[in-house]
CSV table of C-alpha atoms in Angstrom, one decimal:
chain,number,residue,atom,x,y,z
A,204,UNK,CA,19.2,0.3,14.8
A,205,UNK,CA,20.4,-3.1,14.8
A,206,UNK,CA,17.8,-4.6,16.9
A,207,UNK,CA,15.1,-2.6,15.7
A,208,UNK,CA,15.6,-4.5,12.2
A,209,UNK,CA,15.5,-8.0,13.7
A,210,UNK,CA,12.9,-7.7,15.8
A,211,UNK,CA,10.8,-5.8,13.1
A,212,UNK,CA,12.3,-5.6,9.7
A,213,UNK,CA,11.6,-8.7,7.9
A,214,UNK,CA,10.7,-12.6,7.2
A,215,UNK,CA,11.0,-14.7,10.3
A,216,UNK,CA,11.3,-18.6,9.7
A,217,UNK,CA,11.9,-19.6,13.2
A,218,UNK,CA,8.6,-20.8,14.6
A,219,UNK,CA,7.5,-19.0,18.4
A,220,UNK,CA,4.9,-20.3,21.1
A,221,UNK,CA,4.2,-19.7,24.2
A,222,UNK,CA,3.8,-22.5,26.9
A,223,UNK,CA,3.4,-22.6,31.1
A,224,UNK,CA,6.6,-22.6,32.6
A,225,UNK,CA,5.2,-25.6,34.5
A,226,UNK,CA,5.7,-27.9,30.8
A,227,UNK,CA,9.5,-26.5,30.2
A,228,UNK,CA,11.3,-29.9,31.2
A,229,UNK,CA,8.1,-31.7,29.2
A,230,UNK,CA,8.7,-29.6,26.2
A,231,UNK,CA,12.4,-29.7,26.2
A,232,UNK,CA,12.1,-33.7,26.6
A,233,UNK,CA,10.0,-34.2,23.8
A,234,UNK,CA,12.0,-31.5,21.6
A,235,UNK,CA,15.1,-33.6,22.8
A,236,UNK,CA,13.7,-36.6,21.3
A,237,UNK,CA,12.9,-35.4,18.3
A,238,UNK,CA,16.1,-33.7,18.0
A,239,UNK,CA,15.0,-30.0,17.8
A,240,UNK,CA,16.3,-27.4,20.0
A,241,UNK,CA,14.3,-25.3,21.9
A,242,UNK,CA,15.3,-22.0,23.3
A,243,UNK,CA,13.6,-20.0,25.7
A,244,UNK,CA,13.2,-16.3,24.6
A,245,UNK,CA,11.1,-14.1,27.0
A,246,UNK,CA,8.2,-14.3,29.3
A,247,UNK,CA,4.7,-12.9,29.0
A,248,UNK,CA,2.8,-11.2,31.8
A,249,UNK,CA,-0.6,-9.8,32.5
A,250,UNK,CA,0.9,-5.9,32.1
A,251,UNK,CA,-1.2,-4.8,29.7
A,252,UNK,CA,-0.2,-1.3,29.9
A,253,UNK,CA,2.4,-1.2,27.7
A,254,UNK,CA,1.8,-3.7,24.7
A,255,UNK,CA,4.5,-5.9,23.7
A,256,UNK,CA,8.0,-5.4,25.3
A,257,UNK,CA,11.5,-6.4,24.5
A,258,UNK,CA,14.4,-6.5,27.3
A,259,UNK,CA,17.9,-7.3,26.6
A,260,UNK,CA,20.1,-9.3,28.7
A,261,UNK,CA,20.6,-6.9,30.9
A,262,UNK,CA,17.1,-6.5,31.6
A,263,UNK,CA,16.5,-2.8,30.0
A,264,UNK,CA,13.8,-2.7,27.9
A,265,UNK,CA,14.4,-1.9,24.3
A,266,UNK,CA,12.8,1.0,22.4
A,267,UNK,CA,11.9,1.0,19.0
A,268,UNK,CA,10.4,3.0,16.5
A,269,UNK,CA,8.9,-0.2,14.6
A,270,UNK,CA,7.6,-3.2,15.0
A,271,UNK,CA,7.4,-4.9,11.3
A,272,UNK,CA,4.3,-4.9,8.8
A,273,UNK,CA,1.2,-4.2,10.1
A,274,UNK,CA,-1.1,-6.2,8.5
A,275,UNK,CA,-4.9,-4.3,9.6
């Protein structure tokens, strides 16, 4: 239940993007420099089958029963 409320139960003020693996050292570099900190949180792949995913540490993937405010 835990989970299922941060990943889909309110405001989120942390900002998210996606970028090549190649640019990592790039992007943390320039974050560096600019003193933010970057953290890498998942991975996205071409397995369209299944939508959006989330995986815990241990690698099991998470199953919830919402995913926050639909907005159409």
């Amino acid at each position: 239940k835990y989970w299922e409320l941060v990943y889909g139960g309110g405001d989120d003020y942390q900002i998210l993007f996606a970028a090549s693996s190649k640019q990592r050292s790039t992007i943390e570099s320039h974050a560096g420099e600019a003193g933010i900190r970057v953290h890498r949180i998942g991975a996205l792949t071409d397995d369209h089958v299944n939508g959006v995913q989330v995986a815990g540490s241990d690698g099991q993937v998470q199953q919830f029963s919402r995913w926050g405010y639909r907005h159409f």
